[in-house]
PDB file of C-alpha atoms in Angstrom:
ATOM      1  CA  UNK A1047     -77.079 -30.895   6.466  1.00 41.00           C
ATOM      2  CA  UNK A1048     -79.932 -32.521   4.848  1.00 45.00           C
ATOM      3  CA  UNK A1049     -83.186 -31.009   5.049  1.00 59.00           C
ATOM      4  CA  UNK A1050     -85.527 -33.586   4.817  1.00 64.00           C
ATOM      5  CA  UNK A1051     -88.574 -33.516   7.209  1.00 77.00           C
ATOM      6  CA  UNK A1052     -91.534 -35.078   8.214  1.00 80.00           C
ATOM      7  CA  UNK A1053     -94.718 -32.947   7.292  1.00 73.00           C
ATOM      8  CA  UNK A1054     -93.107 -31.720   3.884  1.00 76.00           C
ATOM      9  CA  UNK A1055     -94.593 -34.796   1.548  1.00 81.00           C
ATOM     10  CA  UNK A1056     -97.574 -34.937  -0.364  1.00 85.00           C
ATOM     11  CA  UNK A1057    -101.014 -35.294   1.886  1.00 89.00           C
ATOM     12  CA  UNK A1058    -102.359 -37.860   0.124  1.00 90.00           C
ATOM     13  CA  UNK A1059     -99.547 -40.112  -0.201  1.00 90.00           C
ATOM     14  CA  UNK A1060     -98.722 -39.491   2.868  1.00 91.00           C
ATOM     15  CA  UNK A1061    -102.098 -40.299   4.848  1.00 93.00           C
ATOM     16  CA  UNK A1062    -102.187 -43.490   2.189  1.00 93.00           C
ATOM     17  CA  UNK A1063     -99.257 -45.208   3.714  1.00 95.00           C
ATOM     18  CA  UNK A1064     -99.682 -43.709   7.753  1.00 95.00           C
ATOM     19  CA  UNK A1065    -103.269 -45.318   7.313  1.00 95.00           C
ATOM     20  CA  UNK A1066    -101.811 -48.695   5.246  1.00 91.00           C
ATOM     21  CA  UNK A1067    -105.257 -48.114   2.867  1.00 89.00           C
ATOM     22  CA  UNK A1068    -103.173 -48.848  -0.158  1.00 75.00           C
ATOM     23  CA  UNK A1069    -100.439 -51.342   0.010  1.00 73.00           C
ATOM     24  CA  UNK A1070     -99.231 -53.704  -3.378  1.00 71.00           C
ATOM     25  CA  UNK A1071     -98.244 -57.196  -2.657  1.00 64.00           C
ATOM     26  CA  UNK A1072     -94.743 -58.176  -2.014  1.00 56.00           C
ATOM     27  CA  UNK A1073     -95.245 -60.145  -5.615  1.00 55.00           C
ATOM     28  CA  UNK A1074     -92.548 -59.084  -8.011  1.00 53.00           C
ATOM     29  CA  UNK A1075     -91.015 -56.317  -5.750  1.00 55.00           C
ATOM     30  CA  UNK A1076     -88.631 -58.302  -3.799  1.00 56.00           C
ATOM     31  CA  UNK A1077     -88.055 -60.167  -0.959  1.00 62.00           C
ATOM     32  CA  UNK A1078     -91.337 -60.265   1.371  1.00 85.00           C
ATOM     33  CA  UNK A1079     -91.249 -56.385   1.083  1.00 93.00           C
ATOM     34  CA  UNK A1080     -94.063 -54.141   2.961  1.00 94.00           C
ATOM     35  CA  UNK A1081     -93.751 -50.536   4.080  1.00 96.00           C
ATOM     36  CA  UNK A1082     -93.517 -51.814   7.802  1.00 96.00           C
ATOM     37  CA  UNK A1083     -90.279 -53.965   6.982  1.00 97.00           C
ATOM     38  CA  UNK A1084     -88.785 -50.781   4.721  1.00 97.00           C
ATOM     39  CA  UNK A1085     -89.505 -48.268   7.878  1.00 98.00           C
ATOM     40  CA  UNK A1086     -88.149 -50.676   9.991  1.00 98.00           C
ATOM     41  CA  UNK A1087     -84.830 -51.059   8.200  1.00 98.00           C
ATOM     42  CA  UNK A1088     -84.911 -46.886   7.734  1.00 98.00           C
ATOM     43  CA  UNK A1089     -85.396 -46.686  11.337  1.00 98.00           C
ATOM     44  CA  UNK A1090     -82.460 -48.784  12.029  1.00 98.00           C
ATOM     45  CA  UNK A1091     -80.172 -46.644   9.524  1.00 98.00           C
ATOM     46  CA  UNK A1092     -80.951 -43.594  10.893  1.00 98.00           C
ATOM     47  CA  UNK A1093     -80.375 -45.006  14.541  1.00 98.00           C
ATOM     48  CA  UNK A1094     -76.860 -45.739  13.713  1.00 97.00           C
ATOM     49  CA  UNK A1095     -75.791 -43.264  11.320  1.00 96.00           C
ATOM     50  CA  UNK A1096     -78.364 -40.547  11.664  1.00 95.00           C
ATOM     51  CA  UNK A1097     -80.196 -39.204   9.008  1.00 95.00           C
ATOM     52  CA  UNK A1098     -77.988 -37.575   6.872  1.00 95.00           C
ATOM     53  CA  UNK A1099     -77.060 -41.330   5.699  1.00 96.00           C
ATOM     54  CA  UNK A1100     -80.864 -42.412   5.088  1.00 97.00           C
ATOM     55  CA  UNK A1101     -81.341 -42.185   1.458  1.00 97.00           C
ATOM     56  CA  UNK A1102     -83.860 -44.606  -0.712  1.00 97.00           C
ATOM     57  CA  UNK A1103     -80.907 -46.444  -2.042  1.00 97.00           C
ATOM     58  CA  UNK A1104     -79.694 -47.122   1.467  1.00 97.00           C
ATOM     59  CA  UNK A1105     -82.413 -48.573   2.932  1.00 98.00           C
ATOM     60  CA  UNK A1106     -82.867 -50.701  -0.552  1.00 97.00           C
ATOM     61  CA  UNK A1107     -79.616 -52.370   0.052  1.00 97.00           C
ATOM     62  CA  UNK A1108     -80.493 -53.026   3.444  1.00 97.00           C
ATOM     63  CA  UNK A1109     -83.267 -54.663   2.634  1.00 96.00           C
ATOM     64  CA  UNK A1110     -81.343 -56.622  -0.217  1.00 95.00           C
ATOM     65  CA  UNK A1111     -84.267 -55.379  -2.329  1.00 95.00           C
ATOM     66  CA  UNK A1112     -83.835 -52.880  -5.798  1.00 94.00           C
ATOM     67  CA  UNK A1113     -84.661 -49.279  -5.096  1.00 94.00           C
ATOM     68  CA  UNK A1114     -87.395 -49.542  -7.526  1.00 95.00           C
ATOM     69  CA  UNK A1115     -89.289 -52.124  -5.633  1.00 93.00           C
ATOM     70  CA  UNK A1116     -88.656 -49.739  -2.613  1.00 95.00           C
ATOM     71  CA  UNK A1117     -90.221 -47.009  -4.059  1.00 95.00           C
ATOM     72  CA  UNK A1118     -93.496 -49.234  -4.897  1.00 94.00           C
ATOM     73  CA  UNK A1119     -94.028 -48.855  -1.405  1.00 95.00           C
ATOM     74  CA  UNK A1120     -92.712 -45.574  -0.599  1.00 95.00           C
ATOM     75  CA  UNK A1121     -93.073 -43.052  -3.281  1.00 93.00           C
ATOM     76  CA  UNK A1122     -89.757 -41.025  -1.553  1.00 93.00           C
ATOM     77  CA  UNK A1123     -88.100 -39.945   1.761  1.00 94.00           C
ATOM     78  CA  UNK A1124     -90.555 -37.564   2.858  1.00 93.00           C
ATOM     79  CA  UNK A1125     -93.183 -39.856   3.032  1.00 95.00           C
ATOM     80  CA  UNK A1126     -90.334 -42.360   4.512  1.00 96.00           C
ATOM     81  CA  UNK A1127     -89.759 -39.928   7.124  1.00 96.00           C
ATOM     82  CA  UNK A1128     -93.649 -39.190   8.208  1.00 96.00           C
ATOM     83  CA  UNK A1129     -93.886 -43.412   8.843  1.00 97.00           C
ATOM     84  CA  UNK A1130     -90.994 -43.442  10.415  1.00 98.00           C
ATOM     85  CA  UNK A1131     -91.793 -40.941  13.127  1.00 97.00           C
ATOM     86  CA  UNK A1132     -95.306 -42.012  13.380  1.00 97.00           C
ATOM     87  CA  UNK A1133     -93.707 -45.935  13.828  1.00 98.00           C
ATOM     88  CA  UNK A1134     -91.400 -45.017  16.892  1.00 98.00           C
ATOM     89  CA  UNK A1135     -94.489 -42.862  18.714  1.00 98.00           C
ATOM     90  CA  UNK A1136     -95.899 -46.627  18.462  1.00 98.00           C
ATOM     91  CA  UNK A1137     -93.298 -48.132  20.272  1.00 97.00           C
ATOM     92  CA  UNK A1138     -93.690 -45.603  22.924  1.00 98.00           C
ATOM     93  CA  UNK A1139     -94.796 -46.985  26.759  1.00 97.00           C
ATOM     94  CA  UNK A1140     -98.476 -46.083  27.678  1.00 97.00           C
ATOM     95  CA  UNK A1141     -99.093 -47.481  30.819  1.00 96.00           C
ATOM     96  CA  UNK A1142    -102.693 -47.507  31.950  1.00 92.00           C
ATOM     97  CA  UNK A1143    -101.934 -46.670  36.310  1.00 94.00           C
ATOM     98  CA  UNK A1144     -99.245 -44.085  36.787  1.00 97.00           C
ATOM     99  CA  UNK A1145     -99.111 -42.555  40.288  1.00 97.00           C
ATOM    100  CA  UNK A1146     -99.064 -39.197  41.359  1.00 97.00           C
ATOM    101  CA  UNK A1147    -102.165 -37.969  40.110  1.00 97.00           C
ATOM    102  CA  UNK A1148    -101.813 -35.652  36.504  1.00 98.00           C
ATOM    103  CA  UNK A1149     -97.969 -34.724  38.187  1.00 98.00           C
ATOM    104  CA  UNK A1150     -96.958 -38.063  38.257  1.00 98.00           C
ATOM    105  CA  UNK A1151     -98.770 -38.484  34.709  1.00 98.00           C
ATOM    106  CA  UNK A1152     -96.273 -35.423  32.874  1.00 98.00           C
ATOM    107  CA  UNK A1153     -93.466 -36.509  34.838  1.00 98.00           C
ATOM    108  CA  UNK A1154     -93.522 -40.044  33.202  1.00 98.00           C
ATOM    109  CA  UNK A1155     -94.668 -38.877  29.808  1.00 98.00           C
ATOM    110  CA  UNK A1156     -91.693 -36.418  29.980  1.00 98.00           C
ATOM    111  CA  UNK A1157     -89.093 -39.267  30.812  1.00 98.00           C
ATOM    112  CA  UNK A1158     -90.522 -41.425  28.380  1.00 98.00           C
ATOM    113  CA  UNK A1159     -90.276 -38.322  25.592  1.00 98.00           C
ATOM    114  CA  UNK A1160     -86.919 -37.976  26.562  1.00 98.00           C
ATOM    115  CA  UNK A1161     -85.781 -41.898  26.510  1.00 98.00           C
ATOM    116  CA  UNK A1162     -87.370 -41.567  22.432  1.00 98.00           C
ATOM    117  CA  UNK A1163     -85.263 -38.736  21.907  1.00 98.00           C
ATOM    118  CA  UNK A1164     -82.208 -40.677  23.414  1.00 97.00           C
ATOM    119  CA  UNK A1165     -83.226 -43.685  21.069  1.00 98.00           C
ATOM    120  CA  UNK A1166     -83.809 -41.928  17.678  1.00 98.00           C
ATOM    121  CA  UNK A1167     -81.656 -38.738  17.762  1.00 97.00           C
ATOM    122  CA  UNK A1168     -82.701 -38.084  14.254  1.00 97.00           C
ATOM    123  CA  UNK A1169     -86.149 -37.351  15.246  1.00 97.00           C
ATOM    124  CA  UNK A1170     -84.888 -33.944  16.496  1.00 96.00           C
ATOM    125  CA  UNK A1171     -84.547 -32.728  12.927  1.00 94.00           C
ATOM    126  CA  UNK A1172     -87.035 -34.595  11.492  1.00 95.00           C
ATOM    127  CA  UNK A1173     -89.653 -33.895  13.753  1.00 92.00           C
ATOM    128  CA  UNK A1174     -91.755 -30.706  12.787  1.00 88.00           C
ATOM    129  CA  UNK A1175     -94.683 -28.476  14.052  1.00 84.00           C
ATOM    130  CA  UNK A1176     -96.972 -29.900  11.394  1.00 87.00           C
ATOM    131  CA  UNK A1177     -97.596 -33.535  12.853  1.00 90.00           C
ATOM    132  CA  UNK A1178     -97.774 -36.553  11.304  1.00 93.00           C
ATOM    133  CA  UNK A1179    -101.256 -37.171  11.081  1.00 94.00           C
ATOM    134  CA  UNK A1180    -100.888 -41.306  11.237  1.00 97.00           C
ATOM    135  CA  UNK A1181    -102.283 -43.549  13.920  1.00 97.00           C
ATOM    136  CA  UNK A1182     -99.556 -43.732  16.394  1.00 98.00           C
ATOM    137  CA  UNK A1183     -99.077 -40.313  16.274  1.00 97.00           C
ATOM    138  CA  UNK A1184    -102.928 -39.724  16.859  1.00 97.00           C
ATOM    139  CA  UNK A1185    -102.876 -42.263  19.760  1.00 98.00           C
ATOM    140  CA  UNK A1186     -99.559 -40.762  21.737  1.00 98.00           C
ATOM    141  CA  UNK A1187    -101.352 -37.371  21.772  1.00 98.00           C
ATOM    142  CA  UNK A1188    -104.424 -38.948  23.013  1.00 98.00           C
ATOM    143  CA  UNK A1189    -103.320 -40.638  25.559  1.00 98.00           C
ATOM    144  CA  UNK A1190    -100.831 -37.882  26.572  1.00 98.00           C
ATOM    145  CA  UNK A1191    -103.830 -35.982  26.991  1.00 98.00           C
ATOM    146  CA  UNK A1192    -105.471 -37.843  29.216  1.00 98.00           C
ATOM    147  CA  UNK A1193    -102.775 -36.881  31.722  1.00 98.00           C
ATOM    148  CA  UNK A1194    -104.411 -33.687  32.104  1.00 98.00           C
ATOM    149  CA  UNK A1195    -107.764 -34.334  31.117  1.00 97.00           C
ATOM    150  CA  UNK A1196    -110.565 -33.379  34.278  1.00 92.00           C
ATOM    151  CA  UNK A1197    -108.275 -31.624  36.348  1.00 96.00           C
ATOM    152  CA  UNK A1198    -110.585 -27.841  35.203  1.00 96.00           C
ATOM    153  CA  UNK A1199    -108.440 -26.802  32.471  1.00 97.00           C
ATOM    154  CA  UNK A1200    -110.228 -26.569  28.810  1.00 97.00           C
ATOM    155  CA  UNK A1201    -108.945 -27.967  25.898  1.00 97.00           C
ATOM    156  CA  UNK A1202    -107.055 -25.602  24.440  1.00 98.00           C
ATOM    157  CA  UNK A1203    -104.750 -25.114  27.950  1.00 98.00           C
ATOM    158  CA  UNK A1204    -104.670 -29.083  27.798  1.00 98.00           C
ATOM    159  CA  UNK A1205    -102.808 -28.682  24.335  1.00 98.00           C
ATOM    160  CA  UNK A1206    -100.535 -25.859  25.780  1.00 98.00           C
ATOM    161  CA  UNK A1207     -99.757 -28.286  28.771  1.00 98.00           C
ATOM    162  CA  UNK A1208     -98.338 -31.016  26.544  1.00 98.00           C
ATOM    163  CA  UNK A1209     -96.815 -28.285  23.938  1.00 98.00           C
ATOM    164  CA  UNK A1210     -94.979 -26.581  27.026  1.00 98.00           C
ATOM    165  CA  UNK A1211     -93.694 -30.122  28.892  1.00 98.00           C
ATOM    166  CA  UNK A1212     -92.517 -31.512  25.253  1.00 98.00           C
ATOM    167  CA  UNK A1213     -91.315 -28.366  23.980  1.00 98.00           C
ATOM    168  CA  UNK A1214     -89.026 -28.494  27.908  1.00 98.00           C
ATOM    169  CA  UNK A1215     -88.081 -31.996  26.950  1.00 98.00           C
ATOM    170  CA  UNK A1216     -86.989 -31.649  23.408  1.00 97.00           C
ATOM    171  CA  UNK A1217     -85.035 -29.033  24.476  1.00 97.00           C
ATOM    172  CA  UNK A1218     -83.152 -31.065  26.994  1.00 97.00           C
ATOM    173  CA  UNK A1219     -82.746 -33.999  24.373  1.00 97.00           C
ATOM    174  CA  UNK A1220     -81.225 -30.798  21.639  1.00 96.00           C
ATOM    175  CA  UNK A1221     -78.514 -29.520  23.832  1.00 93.00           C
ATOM    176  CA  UNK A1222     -78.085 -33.502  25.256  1.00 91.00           C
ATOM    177  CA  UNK A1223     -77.391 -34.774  21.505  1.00 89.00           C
ATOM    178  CA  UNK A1224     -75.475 -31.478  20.675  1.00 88.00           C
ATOM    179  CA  UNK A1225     -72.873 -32.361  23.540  1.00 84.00           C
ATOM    180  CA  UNK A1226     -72.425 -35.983  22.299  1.00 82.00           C
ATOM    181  CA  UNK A1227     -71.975 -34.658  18.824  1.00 84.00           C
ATOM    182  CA  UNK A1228     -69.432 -32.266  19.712  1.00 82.00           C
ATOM    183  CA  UNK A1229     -68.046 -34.822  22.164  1.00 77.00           C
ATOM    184  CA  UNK A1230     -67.411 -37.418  19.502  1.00 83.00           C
ATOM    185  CA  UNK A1231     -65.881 -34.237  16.504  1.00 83.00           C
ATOM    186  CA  UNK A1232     -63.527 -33.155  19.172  1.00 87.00           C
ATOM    187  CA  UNK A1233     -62.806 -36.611  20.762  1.00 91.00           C
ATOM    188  CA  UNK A1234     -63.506 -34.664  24.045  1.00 89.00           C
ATOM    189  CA  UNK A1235     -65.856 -35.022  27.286  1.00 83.00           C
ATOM    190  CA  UNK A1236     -67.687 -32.015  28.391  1.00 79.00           C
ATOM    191  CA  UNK A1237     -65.903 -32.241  31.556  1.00 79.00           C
ATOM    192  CA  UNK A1238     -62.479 -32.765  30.174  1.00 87.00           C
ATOM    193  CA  UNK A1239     -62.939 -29.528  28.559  1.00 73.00           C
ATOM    194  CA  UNK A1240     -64.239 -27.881  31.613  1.00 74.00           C
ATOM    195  CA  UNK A1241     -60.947 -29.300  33.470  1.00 81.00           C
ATOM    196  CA  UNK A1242     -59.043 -27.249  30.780  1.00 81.00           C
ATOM    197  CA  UNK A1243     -60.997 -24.010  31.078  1.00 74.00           C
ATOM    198  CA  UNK A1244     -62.240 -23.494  34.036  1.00 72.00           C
ATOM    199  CA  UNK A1245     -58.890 -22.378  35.690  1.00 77.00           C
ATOM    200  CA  UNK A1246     -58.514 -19.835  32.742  1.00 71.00           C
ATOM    201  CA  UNK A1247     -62.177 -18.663  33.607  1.00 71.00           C
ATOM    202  CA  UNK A1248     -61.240 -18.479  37.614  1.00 70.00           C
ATOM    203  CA  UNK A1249     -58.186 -16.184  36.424  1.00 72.00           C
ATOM    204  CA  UNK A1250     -60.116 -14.412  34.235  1.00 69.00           C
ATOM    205  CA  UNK A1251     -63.419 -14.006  36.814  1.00 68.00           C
ATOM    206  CA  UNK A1252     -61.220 -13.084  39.719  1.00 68.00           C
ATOM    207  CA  UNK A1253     -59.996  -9.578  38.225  1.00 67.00           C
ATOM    208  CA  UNK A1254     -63.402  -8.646  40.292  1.00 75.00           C
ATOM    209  CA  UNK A1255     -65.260  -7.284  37.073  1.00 80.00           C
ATOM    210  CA  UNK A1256     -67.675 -10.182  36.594  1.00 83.00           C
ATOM    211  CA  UNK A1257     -68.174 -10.857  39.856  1.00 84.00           C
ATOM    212  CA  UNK A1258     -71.873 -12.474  39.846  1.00 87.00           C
ATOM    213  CA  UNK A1259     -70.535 -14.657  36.589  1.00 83.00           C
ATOM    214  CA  UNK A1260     -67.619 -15.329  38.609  1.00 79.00           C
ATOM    215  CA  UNK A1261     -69.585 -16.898  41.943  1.00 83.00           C
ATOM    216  CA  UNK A1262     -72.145 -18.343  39.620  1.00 85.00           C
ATOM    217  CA  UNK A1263     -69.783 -19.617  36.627  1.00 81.00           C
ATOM    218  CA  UNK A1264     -67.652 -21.381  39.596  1.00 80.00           C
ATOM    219  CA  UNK A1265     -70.414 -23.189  41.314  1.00 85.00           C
ATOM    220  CA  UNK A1266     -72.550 -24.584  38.476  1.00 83.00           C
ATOM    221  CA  UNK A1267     -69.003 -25.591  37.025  1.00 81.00           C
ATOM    222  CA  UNK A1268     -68.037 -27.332  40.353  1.00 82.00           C
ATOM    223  CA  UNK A1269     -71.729 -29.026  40.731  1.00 85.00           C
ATOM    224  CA  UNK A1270     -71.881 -30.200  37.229  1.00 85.00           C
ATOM    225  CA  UNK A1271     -68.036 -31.165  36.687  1.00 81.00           C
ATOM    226  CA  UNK A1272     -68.761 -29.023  33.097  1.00 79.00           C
ATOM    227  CA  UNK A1273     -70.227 -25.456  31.708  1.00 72.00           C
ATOM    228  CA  UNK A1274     -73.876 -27.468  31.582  1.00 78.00           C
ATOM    229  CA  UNK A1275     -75.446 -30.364  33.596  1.00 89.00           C
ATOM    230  CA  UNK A1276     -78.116 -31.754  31.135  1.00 89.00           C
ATOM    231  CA  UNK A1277     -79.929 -34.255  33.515  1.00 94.00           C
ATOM    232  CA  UNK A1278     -79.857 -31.531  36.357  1.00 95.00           C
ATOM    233  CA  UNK A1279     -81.341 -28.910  33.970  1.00 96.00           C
ATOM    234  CA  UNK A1280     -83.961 -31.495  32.992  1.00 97.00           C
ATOM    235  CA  UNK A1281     -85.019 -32.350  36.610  1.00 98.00           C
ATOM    236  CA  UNK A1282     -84.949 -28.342  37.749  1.00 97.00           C
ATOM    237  CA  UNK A1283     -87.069 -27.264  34.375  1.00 98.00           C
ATOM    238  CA  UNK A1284     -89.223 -29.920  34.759  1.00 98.00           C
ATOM    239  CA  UNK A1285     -89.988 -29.554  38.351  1.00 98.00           C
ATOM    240  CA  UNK A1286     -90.870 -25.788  37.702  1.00 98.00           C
ATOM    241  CA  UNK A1287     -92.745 -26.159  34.613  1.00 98.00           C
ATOM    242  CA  UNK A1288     -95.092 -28.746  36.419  1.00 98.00           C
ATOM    243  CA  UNK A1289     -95.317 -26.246  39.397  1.00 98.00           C
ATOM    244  CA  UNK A1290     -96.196 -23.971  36.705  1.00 97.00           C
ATOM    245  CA  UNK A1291     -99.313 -25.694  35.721  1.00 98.00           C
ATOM    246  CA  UNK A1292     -99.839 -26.774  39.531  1.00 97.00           C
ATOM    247  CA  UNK A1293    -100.805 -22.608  39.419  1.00 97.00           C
ATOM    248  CA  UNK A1294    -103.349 -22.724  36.559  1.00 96.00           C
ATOM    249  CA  UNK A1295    -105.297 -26.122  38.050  1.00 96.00           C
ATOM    250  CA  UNK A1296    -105.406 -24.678  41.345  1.00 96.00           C
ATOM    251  CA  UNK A1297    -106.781 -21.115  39.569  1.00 95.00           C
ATOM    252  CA  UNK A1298    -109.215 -23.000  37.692  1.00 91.00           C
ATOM    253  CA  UNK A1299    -110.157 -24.990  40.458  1.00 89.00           C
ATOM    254  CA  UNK A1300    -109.783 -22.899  43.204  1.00 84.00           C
ATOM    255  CA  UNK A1301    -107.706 -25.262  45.477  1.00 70.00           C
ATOM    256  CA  UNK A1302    -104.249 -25.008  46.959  1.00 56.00           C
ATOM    257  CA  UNK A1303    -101.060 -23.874  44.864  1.00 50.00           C
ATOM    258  CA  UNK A1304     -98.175 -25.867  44.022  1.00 49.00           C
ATOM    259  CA  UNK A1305     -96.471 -25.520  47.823  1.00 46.00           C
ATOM    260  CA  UNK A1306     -99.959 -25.018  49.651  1.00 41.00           C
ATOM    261  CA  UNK A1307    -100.862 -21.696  48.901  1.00 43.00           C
ATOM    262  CA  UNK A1308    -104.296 -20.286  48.476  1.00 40.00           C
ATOM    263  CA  UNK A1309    -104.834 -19.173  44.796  1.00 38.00           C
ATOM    264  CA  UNK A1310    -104.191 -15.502  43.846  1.00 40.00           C
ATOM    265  CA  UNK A1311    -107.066 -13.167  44.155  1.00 38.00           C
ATOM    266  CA  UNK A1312    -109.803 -13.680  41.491  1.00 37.00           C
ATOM    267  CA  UNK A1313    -107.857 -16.474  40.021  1.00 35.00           C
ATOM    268  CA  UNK A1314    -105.949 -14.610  38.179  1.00 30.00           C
TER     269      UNK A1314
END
């Protein structure tokens, strides 16, 4: 498993190419090259194949280019790998009118986290808790922040708001490309293997000494047609982790909780 990450390259080569504020010219290294057309091709490889098959040499011969030219833009695959995650945050939706109020503002930034995710599986391992300090990156946090922004928290529970609704979503979009990986090594569905085992789990569950695992085990199996419903796990978690927050506005604020009622006493 490669172990290549965003956040692991060098600062200032990094921050040079995020930022564009040195760039040679496409004279004598190929083919109209520019660090936008080389992420763009890397981005395309790692779509397909996934990251384990992005190398330098790769994307060079995608690009019809020498590897040496390549690396006159990039200096190496770290740095490829902080541009490419900062270039898909880019491509990211930001509409201006989202209804709902800041609800309705998490719920679509959480969808629209999750659709990336879906898109780019590879930015699951190459995404890290050191961000990529380039200007897409800068602007999806800012205006992912202004979901939340005057509704009485402060601006270190705005950060935990996004860190805790992301943080629900990229788990969602883990165990959602972990079943379509194991799905295509074993050339079978999640609920083709639930067809298989779930009668040896009812024969097993019935001897009467699991009997809460037995009830439960039976009826998520029967709801979800598997052992896990992704999309149903995303729409419960998500639900509760915005009720979640519904709690701290309505402390901070001293309105209504998340089903009407009054705040606890003292806010706290």
């Amino acid at each position: 498993m490669s172990k290549e990450r965003s956040g692991k390259a060098d600062p200032a080569r990094s921050l040079a190419i995020l930022w564009r504020t040195r760039e040679p010219t496409s004279r004598g290294t190929g083919p109209g090259l520019s660090v936008d057309r080389i992420v763009r091709a890397a981005v395309e490889i790692a779509d397909a194949e996934g990251i384990d098959a992005l190398t330098m040499r790769r994307v060079s011969e995608a690009l019809g280019a020498g590897t040496m030219s390549v690396y006159t833009y990039v200096p190496g695959k770290s740095e490829l790998l902080d541009v490419m995650v900062d270039t898909v945050y880019g491509d990211m939706p930001r509409p201006a009118d989202v209804p709902g109020g800041w609800r309705g503002r998490l719920d679509r930034i959480a969808r629209d986290n999750l659709a990336l995710y879906r898109a780019h599986p590879w930015l699951l391992r190459a995404e890290t808790s050191r961000p990529v300090l380039g200007p897409h990156t800068l602007a999806k946090y800012d205006y992912e922040l202004r979901a939340v922004a005057d509704i009485g928290l402060d601006d270190v529970e705005m950060d935990a708001v996004l860190t805790l609704v992301l943080g629900h979503v990229k788990s969602i979009a883990r165990a959602d490309h972990d079943g379509a990986q194991l799905e295509r090594e074993t050339g079978m569905t999640d609920g083709q293997w639930w067809q298989i085992h779930g009668p040896w789990l009812e024969k097993f569950m019935t001897s009467g000494s699991y009997p809460i695992a037995a009830r439960v085990g039976s009826a998520a199996g029967a709801a979800h047609g598997a052992a896990y419903g992704p999309e149903y796990a995303f729409e419960f978690g998500l639900r509760r982790v915005l009720d979640g927050i519904a709690v701290v506005v309505a402390e901070r604020t001293g309105g209504a909780g998340p089903l009407g009622s009054p705040p606890r006493d003292g806010g706290r």
